[in-house]
Coordinates of C-alpha atoms in Angstrom, one line a residue:
X539 CA 0.0 0.0 0.0
X540 CA 1.3 3.4 -1.0
X541 CA 1.6 5.8 2.0
X542 CA 1.7 9.6 1.9
X543 CA 5.4 9.5 2.8
X544 CA 6.0 7.4 -0.3
X545 CA 4.0 9.8 -2.4
X546 CA 5.9 12.8 -1.0
X547 CA 9.3 11.1 -1.8
X548 CA 8.2 10.6 -5.4
X549 CA 7.1 14.3 -5.6
X550 CA 10.4 15.4 -4.1
X551 CA 12.2 13.6 -7.0
X552 CA 9.9 14.9 -9.8
X553 CA 9.1 18.5 -8.9
X554 CA 12.7 19.7 -9.2
X555 CA 12.9 18.2 -12.7
X556 CA 9.7 19.9 -13.8
X557 CA 10.8 23.1 -12.1
X558 CA 13.9 23.3 -14.4
X559 CA 11.7 22.6 -17.4
X560 CA 9.1 25.3 -16.6
X561 CA 11.8 27.9 -15.7
X562 CA 13.3 27.3 -19.2
X563 CA 9.8 27.5 -20.8
X564 CA 9.0 30.8 -19.0
X565 CA 12.4 32.3 -19.8
X566 CA 11.6 32.1 -23.5
X567 CA 7.9 32.3 -23.7
X568 CA 7.1 35.0 -21.1
X569 CA 10.3 36.7 -19.9
X570 CA 12.1 36.8 -23.3
X571 CA 15.5 36.1 -21.6
X572 CA 16.8 33.8 -24.3
X573 CA 16.7 34.3 -28.1
X574 CA 16.2 31.3 -30.4
X575 CA 19.9 31.5 -31.3
X576 CA 20.9 31.3 -27.7
X577 CA 18.5 28.4 -27.1
X578 CA 20.2 26.6 -30.0
X579 CA 23.5 27.1 -28.3
X580 CA 22.2 25.7 -25.0
X581 CA 20.6 22.8 -26.7
X582 CA 23.8 22.0 -28.6
X583 CA 25.8 22.0 -25.3
X584 CA 23.3 19.6 -23.7
X585 CA 23.3 17.3 -26.7
X586 CA 27.1 17.3 -27.2
X587 CA 28.4 17.4 -23.6
X588 CA 25.8 17.3 -20.8
X589 CA 23.7 14.2 -21.8
X590 CA 26.7 12.1 -23.1
X591 CA 28.7 12.8 -20.0
X592 CA 25.7 12.0 -17.8
X593 CA 25.2 8.8 -19.7
X594 CA 28.9 7.9 -19.3
X595 CA 28.7 8.6 -15.6
X596 CA 25.7 6.2 -15.0
X597 CA 27.0 3.5 -17.3
X598 CA 30.6 3.5 -16.0
X599 CA 29.3 3.1 -12.4
X600 CA 27.0 0.2 -13.2
X601 CA 28.3 -3.3 -12.7
X602 CA 27.8 -5.1 -16.1
X603 CA 28.6 -8.5 -14.4
X604 CA 25.4 -8.2 -12.3
X605 CA 22.9 -7.3 -14.9
X606 CA 19.4 -8.5 -14.4
X607 CA 19.0 -10.9 -17.4
X608 CA 15.2 -11.4 -16.9
X609 CA 14.6 -7.6 -16.8
X610 CA 16.6 -7.1 -19.9
X611 CA 14.9 -10.0 -21.6
X612 CA 11.5 -8.6 -20.8
X613 CA 12.4 -5.2 -22.2
X614 CA 13.9 -6.8 -25.4
X615 CA 11.0 -9.1 -25.8
X616 CA 8.4 -6.3 -25.6
X617 CA 10.2 -4.3 -28.2
X618 CA 10.6 -7.2 -30.6
X619 CA 7.0 -8.1 -30.1
X620 CA 5.9 -4.6 -31.1
X621 CA 8.2 -4.7 -34.1
X622 CA 6.9 -8.1 -35.2
X623 CA 3.3 -7.0 -34.9
X624 CA 3.9 -3.8 -36.8
X625 CA 5.9 -5.6 -39.5
X626 CA 3.1 -8.2 -40.0
X627 CA 0.6 -5.4 -40.3
X628 CA 2.7 -3.6 -42.8
X629 CA 3.3 -6.8 -44.8
X630 CA -0.4 -7.8 -44.9
X631 CA -1.7 -4.3 -45.7
X632 CA 1.0 -3.8 -48.4
X633 CA 0.1 -7.0 -50.2
X634 CA -2.8 -5.2 -51.9
X635 CA -1.2 -1.7 -52.1
X636 CA 1.1 0.0 -54.6
X637 CA 4.8 0.6 -54.0
X638 CA 4.3 4.2 -52.7
X639 CA 1.8 3.0 -50.2
X640 CA 4.1 0.2 -49.1
X641 CA 6.6 2.9 -48.3
X642 CA 4.0 4.7 -46.2
X643 CA 3.5 1.5 -44.3
X644 CA 7.2 1.5 -43.4
X645 CA 6.8 5.1 -42.3
X646 CA 4.2 4.1 -39.8
X647 CA 6.1 1.1 -38.6
X648 CA 9.1 3.4 -37.8
X649 CA 6.9 6.1 -36.1
X650 CA 4.7 3.7 -34.1
X651 CA 7.8 1.7 -32.9
X652 CA 9.4 5.0 -31.7
X653 CA 6.2 6.1 -29.9
X654 CA 5.4 2.7 -28.3
X655 CA 8.8 1.4 -27.2
X656 CA 11.4 4.2 -26.7
X657 CA 10.7 6.3 -23.5
X658 CA 12.9 8.9 -21.8
X659 CA 14.6 6.4 -19.6
X660 CA 17.8 8.3 -18.8
X661 CA 16.4 11.7 -17.8
X662 CA 13.0 10.7 -16.4
X663 CA 13.3 7.0 -15.5
X664 CA 16.3 7.0 -13.2
X665 CA 15.2 9.7 -10.7
X666 CA 11.5 8.7 -10.8
X667 CA 11.9 5.0 -10.3
X668 CA 14.6 5.4 -7.7
X669 CA 12.2 7.4 -5.7
X670 CA 9.4 5.0 -6.2
X671 CA 11.1 1.6 -5.7
X672 CA 14.5 2.2 -4.3
X673 CA 18.2 2.6 -5.4
X674 CA 18.4 -0.8 -7.1
X675 CA 16.2 0.5 -9.9
X676 CA 19.0 2.9 -11.0
X677 CA 21.0 -0.1 -12.1
X678 CA 18.0 -1.5 -14.0
X679 CA 17.4 1.8 -15.8
X680 CA 21.1 2.1 -16.7
X681 CA 21.0 -1.3 -18.3
X682 CA 18.1 -0.2 -20.4
X683 CA 19.9 3.0 -21.4
X684 CA 22.9 1.0 -22.6
X685 CA 20.6 -1.2 -24.8
X686 CA 18.8 1.9 -26.1
X687 CA 21.9 3.7 -27.1
X688 CA 23.8 0.7 -28.6
X689 CA 21.0 -1.4 -30.0
X690 CA 17.6 0.2 -30.4
X691 CA 18.7 3.7 -31.5
X692 CA 21.0 2.0 -34.0
X693 CA 18.1 -0.1 -35.3
X694 CA 16.0 3.0 -35.6
X695 CA 18.7 4.8 -37.6
X696 CA 19.0 1.7 -39.8
X697 CA 15.2 1.8 -40.6
X698 CA 15.4 5.6 -41.3
X699 CA 18.4 5.2 -43.6
X700 CA 16.7 2.2 -45.4
X701 CA 13.6 4.4 -45.9
X702 CA 15.8 7.3 -47.3
X703 CA 17.7 4.9 -49.6
X704 CA 14.5 3.4 -51.0
X705 CA 13.1 6.9 -51.6
X706 CA 16.3 7.9 -53.4
X707 CA 16.2 4.8 -55.6
X708 CA 12.5 5.2 -56.4
X709 CA 13.0 8.8 -57.4
X710 CA 16.1 8.4 -59.6
X711 CA 15.8 4.7 -60.8
X712 CA 12.1 4.1 -61.3
X713 CA 10.8 0.8 -62.6
X714 CA 13.1 -2.1 -63.2
X715 CA 16.3 -0.1 -63.6
X716 CA 17.2 -0.4 -59.9
X717 CA 17.4 -4.2 -60.1
X718 CA 20.6 -3.9 -62.2
X719 CA 22.4 -1.8 -59.6
X720 CA 25.5 -3.8 -58.5
X721 CA 27.3 -1.3 -56.3
X722 CA 26.9 2.0 -54.5
X723 CA 29.8 4.4 -53.9
X724 CA 29.2 7.1 -51.3
X725 CA 31.4 10.2 -51.3
X726 CA 33.2 10.9 -48.0
X727 CA 31.3 14.1 -47.4
X728 CA 27.9 12.3 -47.4
X729 CA 27.0 11.6 -43.8
X730 CA 23.5 10.5 -44.3
X731 CA 20.7 10.1 -46.8
X732 CA 18.3 12.0 -44.7
X733 CA 17.9 14.7 -47.3
X734 CA 19.1 17.6 -45.2
X735 CA 21.9 18.1 -47.6
X736 CA 21.2 18.1 -51.4
X737 CA 22.6 14.9 -52.9
X738 CA 22.5 13.4 -56.4
X739 CA 23.2 9.9 -57.8
X740 CA 25.5 9.5 -60.9
X741 CA 25.3 6.1 -62.6
X742 CA 27.4 4.3 -65.2
X743 CA 26.8 0.9 -66.9
X744 CA 29.6 -1.6 -67.3
X745 CA 30.0 -4.1 -70.1
X746 CA 27.9 -6.7 -68.3
X747 CA 25.0 -4.3 -68.1
X748 CA 25.3 -3.8 -64.3
X749 CA 24.9 -0.3 -62.9
X750 CA 27.3 1.4 -60.6
X751 CA 25.9 4.4 -58.7
X752 CA 27.9 7.2 -57.1
X753 CA 26.1 9.2 -54.5
X754 CA 27.6 12.7 -54.0
X755 CA 26.7 16.1 -52.8
X756 CA 24.9 18.3 -55.4
X757 CA 27.2 21.0 -57.0
X758 CA 26.4 24.5 -55.8
X759 CA 28.2 26.3 -58.7
X760 CA 24.9 26.8 -60.4
X761 CA 24.1 29.5 -57.9
X762 CA 27.4 31.2 -58.5
X763 CA 27.1 31.2 -62.3
X764 CA 23.5 30.9 -63.4
X765 CA 21.6 32.8 -60.7
X766 CA 24.3 35.4 -60.0
X767 CA 24.7 36.3 -63.6
X768 CA 20.9 36.5 -64.3
X769 CA 19.8 38.7 -61.4
X770 CA 23.0 39.9 -59.8
X771 CA 22.9 38.0 -56.5
X772 CA 26.1 36.9 -54.9
X773 CA 26.1 33.9 -52.5
X774 CA 26.7 36.0 -49.4
X775 CA 24.6 36.9 -46.4
X776 CA 24.8 40.6 -47.4
X777 CA 22.7 41.4 -50.4
X778 CA 22.7 44.3 -52.9
X779 CA 18.9 43.9 -53.1
X780 CA 17.3 45.7 -50.2
X781 CA 14.0 44.5 -49.0
X782 CA 14.1 41.1 -50.9
X783 CA 13.9 38.1 -48.5
X784 CA 13.7 34.4 -48.8
X785 CA 10.8 33.7 -46.5
X786 CA 10.6 30.9 -44.0
X787 CA 7.6 29.5 -42.2
X788 CA 8.2 31.7 -39.2
X789 CA 8.6 35.0 -41.2
X790 CA 6.3 37.6 -39.7
X791 CA 3.4 38.6 -41.9
X792 CA 3.6 42.2 -43.2
X793 CA 0.6 43.7 -44.9
X794 CA 1.4 45.4 -48.2
X795 CA 0.5 48.9 -48.9
X796 CA -2.1 47.8 -51.4
X797 CA -3.6 44.4 -52.0
X798 CA -3.8 45.1 -55.7
X799 CA -0.2 46.3 -56.2
X800 CA 3.0 44.4 -55.8
X801 CA 5.9 46.2 -54.3
X802 CA 9.5 45.2 -53.8
X803 CA 8.6 43.9 -50.3
X804 CA 5.8 41.8 -51.9
X805 CA 8.3 39.9 -54.1
X806 CA 10.2 36.7 -53.1
X807 CA 12.4 34.3 -55.0
X808 CA 11.2 30.9 -56.0
X809 CA 13.8 28.3 -57.0
X810 CA 13.6 24.7 -58.1
X811 CA 16.0 22.0 -56.8
X812 CA 17.7 20.1 -59.6
X813 CA 17.7 16.9 -57.6
X814 CA 14.5 14.9 -57.9
X815 CA 14.9 13.7 -54.4
X816 CA 12.3 15.6 -52.3
X817 CA 14.3 16.1 -49.2
X818 CA 12.1 18.6 -47.3
X819 CA 14.5 21.3 -46.3
X820 CA 13.8 23.0 -43.0
X821 CA 12.8 26.6 -43.1
X822 CA 15.8 27.4 -41.0
X823 CA 18.0 26.5 -43.9
X824 CA 16.7 29.4 -46.0
X825 CA 17.7 32.6 -44.4
X826 CA 17.1 36.2 -45.3
X827 CA 19.3 37.9 -47.8
X828 CA 19.8 40.5 -45.1
X829 CA 22.4 39.8 -42.3
X830 CA 21.4 36.6 -40.4
X831 CA 22.6 35.0 -37.2
X832 CA 24.6 32.4 -39.1
X833 CA 25.8 31.6 -42.6
X834 CA 23.0 30.5 -44.9
X835 CA 22.9 27.0 -46.4
X836 CA 21.0 28.3 -49.4
X837 CA 24.1 28.3 -51.7
X838 CA 24.3 24.5 -51.3
X839 CA 21.1 24.0 -53.3
X840 CA 21.1 23.7 -57.0
X841 CA 19.1 26.5 -58.5
X842 CA 16.9 26.5 -61.5
X843 CA 15.1 29.4 -63.2
X844 CA 14.1 32.1 -60.7
X845 CA 10.4 33.0 -60.6
X846 CA 9.0 36.1 -59.0
X847 CA 5.7 35.7 -57.2
X848 CA 3.7 37.2 -54.3
X849 CA 5.3 36.7 -50.9
X850 CA 3.8 35.7 -47.6
X851 CA 3.4 39.5 -46.9
X852 CA 0.3 39.2 -49.0
X853 CA -3.0 39.2 -47.1
X854 CA -3.6 35.5 -48.0
X855 CA -0.5 34.6 -46.0
X856 CA 0.5 31.9 -48.6
X857 CA 3.1 31.8 -51.3
X858 CA 2.6 29.6 -54.4
X859 CA 5.4 29.3 -56.8
X860 CA 3.9 29.0 -60.3
X861 CA 5.5 27.0 -63.1
X862 CA 8.3 28.6 -64.9
X863 CA 8.1 28.9 -68.7
X864 CA 11.7 27.7 -68.8
X865 CA 11.1 24.7 -66.6
X866 CA 7.9 23.1 -67.6
X867 CA 6.5 20.6 -65.2
X868 CA 8.3 22.1 -62.2
X869 CA 6.9 21.5 -58.8
X870 CA 4.9 24.3 -57.2
X871 CA 6.4 25.4 -53.9
X872 CA 4.1 26.6 -51.1
X873 CA 5.3 28.4 -48.1
X874 CA 3.2 28.5 -45.0
X875 CA 2.6 31.9 -43.5
X876 CA 2.1 32.9 -39.9
X877 CA -1.4 34.3 -40.4
X878 CA -4.7 32.6 -39.7
X879 CA -4.3 30.3 -42.7
X880 CA -0.9 29.0 -41.7
X881 CA -2.2 25.9 -40.0
X882 CA -4.4 24.7 -42.9
X883 CA -3.6 22.6 -45.9
X884 CA -4.4 24.3 -49.2
X885 CA -5.9 22.4 -52.2
X886 CA -4.0 19.3 -53.1
X887 CA -0.9 20.0 -51.0
X888 CA 1.1 17.0 -50.0
X889 CA 2.8 17.8 -46.7
X890 CA 6.1 16.0 -46.7
X891 CA 7.5 17.2 -43.4
X892 CA 7.0 19.2 -40.2
X893 CA 5.4 22.6 -39.8
X894 CA 8.8 24.4 -40.2
X895 CA 9.5 22.8 -43.6
X896 CA 8.3 23.6 -47.0
X897 CA 5.4 21.9 -48.8
X898 CA 5.5 20.5 -52.3
X899 CA 2.2 20.8 -54.0
X900 CA 1.6 17.7 -56.1
X901 CA -1.3 17.5 -58.4
X902 CA -3.5 14.5 -57.6
X903 CA -3.7 13.4 -61.3
X904 CA 0.1 13.4 -61.5
X905 CA 0.4 11.4 -58.3
X906 CA -2.0 8.8 -59.7
X907 CA 0.0 8.5 -62.9
X908 CA 3.2 8.2 -60.9
X909 CA 1.7 5.3 -59.0
X910 CA 0.7 3.5 -62.2
X911 CA 4.2 4.0 -63.7
X912 CA 5.9 2.7 -60.7
X913 CA 3.7 -0.3 -60.2
X914 CA 6.6 -2.6 -61.1
X915 CA 9.2 -0.8 -59.0
X916 CA 12.1 -3.1 -58.2
X917 CA 15.0 -2.6 -55.8
X918 CA 18.7 -3.6 -55.9
X919 CA 19.9 -6.9 -54.3
X920 CA 19.6 -7.1 -50.5
X921 CA 23.4 -7.3 -50.1
X922 CA 23.9 -4.1 -52.2
X923 CA 21.2 -2.2 -50.2
X924 CA 22.7 -3.5 -46.9
X925 CA 26.2 -2.3 -47.8
X926 CA 24.9 1.1 -48.7
X927 CA 22.9 1.5 -45.5
X928 CA 25.7 0.2 -43.3
X929 CA 28.1 2.7 -44.9
X930 CA 26.0 5.8 -44.1
X931 CA 24.9 4.3 -40.8
X932 CA 28.5 3.9 -39.6
X933 CA 29.3 7.5 -40.6
X934 CA 26.2 8.7 -38.8
X935 CA 27.0 6.8 -35.6
X936 CA 30.6 7.9 -35.7
X937 CA 29.5 11.5 -35.3
X938 CA 27.1 10.9 -32.5
X939 CA 28.5 11.7 -29.0
X940 CA 26.1 9.3 -27.3
X941 CA 27.6 6.4 -29.2
X942 CA 31.1 7.1 -27.8
X943 CA 29.8 7.8 -24.3
X944 CA 27.8 4.5 -24.2
X945 CA 30.6 2.4 -25.6
X946 CA 33.4 4.0 -23.5
X947 CA 31.2 3.8 -20.4
X948 CA 30.5 0.1 -21.0
X949 CA 34.2 -0.6 -21.7
X950 CA 35.4 1.2 -18.5
X951 CA 32.8 -0.6 -16.4
X952 CA 33.9 -4.0 -17.7
X953 CA 37.5 -3.1 -16.9
X954 CA 36.8 -1.5 -13.5
X955 CA 34.5 -4.2 -12.1
X956 CA 36.6 -7.0 -13.5
X957 CA 40.0 -6.0 -12.1
X958 CA 39.0 -3.5 -9.4
X959 CA 40.5 -0.5 -11.2
X960 CA 39.4 2.9 -9.9
X961 CA 39.0 5.9 -12.2
X962 CA 41.7 8.5 -11.5
X963 CA 40.4 11.3 -9.2
X964 CA 41.3 14.0 -11.7
X965 CA 39.3 12.3 -14.5
X966 CA 36.5 11.3 -12.1
X967 CA 35.9 14.9 -10.8
X968 CA 36.2 16.4 -14.2
X969 CA 33.3 14.1 -15.4
X970 CA 31.3 14.6 -12.2
X971 CA 31.2 18.4 -12.5
X972 CA 29.4 18.1 -15.9
X973 CA 27.3 15.1 -15.1
X974 CA 26.0 16.7 -11.9
X975 CA 24.5 19.5 -14.1
X976 CA 23.5 17.1 -16.9
X977 CA 20.1 16.1 -15.5
X978 CA 19.0 19.6 -14.8
X979 CA 20.3 20.9 -18.1
X980 CA 18.5 18.1 -20.0
X981 CA 15.2 19.2 -18.4
X982 CA 16.1 22.8 -19.0
X983 CA 16.7 22.0 -22.7
X984 CA 13.3 20.3 -22.9
X985 CA 11.7 23.4 -21.6
X986 CA 13.4 25.5 -24.2
X987 CA 12.3 23.1 -26.9
X988 CA 8.7 23.4 -25.6
X989 CA 8.8 27.2 -25.7
X990 CA 10.1 27.3 -29.2
X991 CA 7.3 25.2 -30.7
X992 CA 4.3 27.0 -32.3
X993 CA 1.9 24.6 -30.7
X994 CA 2.0 22.0 -27.9
X995 CA -0.1 19.7 -29.9
X996 CA 1.4 20.0 -33.3
X997 CA -0.2 16.9 -34.9
X998 CA -3.9 17.7 -34.1
X999 CA -6.0 16.4 -31.2
X1000 CA -7.0 13.1 -32.8
X1001 CA -3.5 12.0 -33.6
X1002 CA -2.3 13.2 -30.3
X1003 CA -4.9 11.1 -28.5
X1004 CA -3.8 8.0 -30.5
X1005 CA -0.1 8.6 -29.8
X1006 CA -0.7 9.2 -26.1
X1007 CA -2.8 6.0 -25.9
X1008 CA 0.0 4.0 -27.6
X1009 CA 2.6 5.6 -25.3
X1010 CA 0.8 5.3 -21.9
X1011 CA -1.5 2.4 -22.5
X1012 CA -0.2 0.0 -25.2
X1013 CA 3.4 0.3 -24.1
X1014 CA 2.8 -0.7 -20.5
X1015 CA 0.4 -3.5 -21.6
X1016 CA 2.9 -5.1 -23.9
X1017 CA 5.7 -4.7 -21.3
X1018 CA 3.5 -6.4 -18.6
X1019 CA 2.8 -9.3 -21.0
X1020 CA 6.5 -9.7 -21.8
X1021 CA 7.5 -9.4 -18.2
X1022 CA 5.1 -12.1 -17.1
X1023 CA 6.2 -14.4 -19.9
X1024 CA 9.9 -14.3 -18.7
X1025 CA 8.9 -14.6 -15.0
X1026 CA 9.2 -11.1 -13.6
X1027 CA 7.3 -10.6 -10.4
X1028 CA 6.9 -8.2 -7.5
X1029 CA 8.8 -4.9 -7.5
X1030 CA 10.7 -5.6 -10.7
X1031 CA 7.5 -6.2 -12.6
X1032 CA 6.1 -2.9 -11.3
X1033 CA 9.4 -1.2 -12.3
X1034 CA 9.1 -2.5 -15.8
X1035 CA 5.5 -1.4 -16.2
X1036 CA 6.1 2.1 -14.9
X1037 CA 9.2 2.5 -17.0
X1038 CA 7.2 1.7 -20.1
X1039 CA 4.8 4.5 -19.1
X1040 CA 7.5 7.2 -19.1
X1041 CA 7.2 10.1 -21.6
X1042 CA 8.5 9.9 -25.2
X1043 CA 12.2 10.0 -25.6
X1044 CA 13.6 13.0 -27.4
X1045 CA 16.2 11.1 -29.5
X1046 CA 13.5 9.5 -31.7
X1047 CA 12.1 13.0 -32.3
X1048 CA 15.5 14.2 -33.3
X1049 CA 15.7 11.4 -35.8
X1050 CA 12.2 12.0 -37.1
X1051 CA 13.0 15.7 -37.5
X1052 CA 16.2 15.0 -39.5
X1053 CA 14.5 12.5 -41.8
X1054 CA 11.2 14.4 -42.2
X1055 CA 9.1 11.5 -41.0
X1056 CA 6.1 12.5 -38.8
X1057 CA 8.1 14.9 -36.5
X1058 CA 4.8 16.5 -35.5
X1059 CA 3.7 13.3 -33.9
X1060 CA 7.0 12.8 -32.1
X1061 CA 7.1 16.5 -31.0
X1062 CA 3.7 16.2 -29.5
X1063 CA 4.8 13.0 -27.7
X1064 CA 7.8 14.8 -26.2
X1065 CA 6.0 18.0 -25.2
X1066 CA 2.5 16.9 -24.3
X1067 CA 3.8 13.6 -23.0
X1068 CA 6.0 15.4 -20.4
X1069 CA 2.9 17.3 -19.1
X1070 CA 0.7 14.2 -18.7
X1071 CA 3.4 11.7 -17.7
X1072 CA 3.5 12.8 -14.1
X1073 CA -0.1 12.1 -13.2
X1074 CA 0.0 8.9 -15.4
X1075 CA 3.1 7.4 -13.8
X1076 CA 1.7 8.3 -10.3
X1077 CA -1.5 6.6 -11.2
X1078 CA 0.3 3.4 -12.3
X1079 CA 2.4 3.7 -9.1
X1080 CA -0.7 3.9 -6.9
X1081 CA -2.6 1.1 -8.8
X1082 CA 0.3 -1.3 -8.8
X1083 CA 0.8 -0.7 -5.0
X1084 CA -2.8 -1.6 -4.1

């Protein structure tokens, strides 16, 4: 039976975490202490130093020779069970669907797996469960953190890269041509196929009819030569054209002097990417031609014929890029304004990414024709695809600080607890001074993230309700079944169930944002999930204690 003293102990562990989060939220939303650029710097410090060092601290102090095999097996079995169920659903539903719709099934497999199985164990799980069930739960949570960082996040990245690779192949090698691809060569400056950087595929056919594909970054010289010579723009942050801007989603709406007359401020620049891969560039990648907080990425894109159209300053709050006479069949590019119509879809828009990204308007008839043409889409051999994905996956992981912190922490713990080697005091105290601040800074970073979002519920109330049900109901139910199957009982069973009801982890959202796959759902899971997780976990704690 849960006593008031137990309840107070849990609240003493949770309230300080939420205090740090709400202080950060208020410092941006209400008190205007931090600018978005300063928030970006704080978040980068947390992601690069605070959380990896905190993870290393917990992992290096955990005895790997006394790991709870049944607890780990229950967690692994629950995740595999969810993955198998989602895979079966995707396979059965894709049997009578076209290739594009099969890809969408994979999209939902990735998203639902992230929502249902990857909670915020490091930041929320350790202090909460230690207060609920005792200090021994810290070791259990650390064991799950190790598995998350080394196995499950790697698997998630593998699925994201596989999806990105299939999209690239379908776009540039439609039909049966892809089946003849024998080898992929990836340039050294390509870290990922997530589409954040413009890439292109160059192919050559050998004497045996096999195709070799080289994936490389798109050349930006078109901007220097074609665009600069045509309208006199140099690829610098300072522009000779006063008042002309490249608008993003968050550009404030300015009413023009007259609704019937276009002025210089009512004009913006529309450009077409030469790469057929629809990568969904974030609005933060297109900066104003006036001085900006950092250098623009805009000169990395290949530029086609510029088209002048009405900007978001128009009363409608929406920019539609019309077809250029020089580039027939070009995609129309719609920019979402900040006015009252900014949250609505227009016409036949196909939203390929989150609120802060551009939208490509695809005509429905063209989409149907595309589905018919690609009805016999084939893919390269499994070994060829696996080699491509492992190449970019290795590069991605090699630049992730959490990968190093988890592996180094595990290696040190193996050495330390095997031979009784203590960490030198100089190193230990240097790590401790950052790790002590890591938990509070992680919660502070979550508060900044919440304050910078346009809406707490970004995916709509219906989808938010579904994702919350998966997160706080389906996740604990699957974990309870898996735990009972492997024989978990008592306090460890309660710990496993409450751990499965923790809020959404932020790492899956970061991946979803990078790859442009349902980041609005993951964002809602992080923000709204943090708000409702406290009463939900307390409810589980009380019910399991009856």
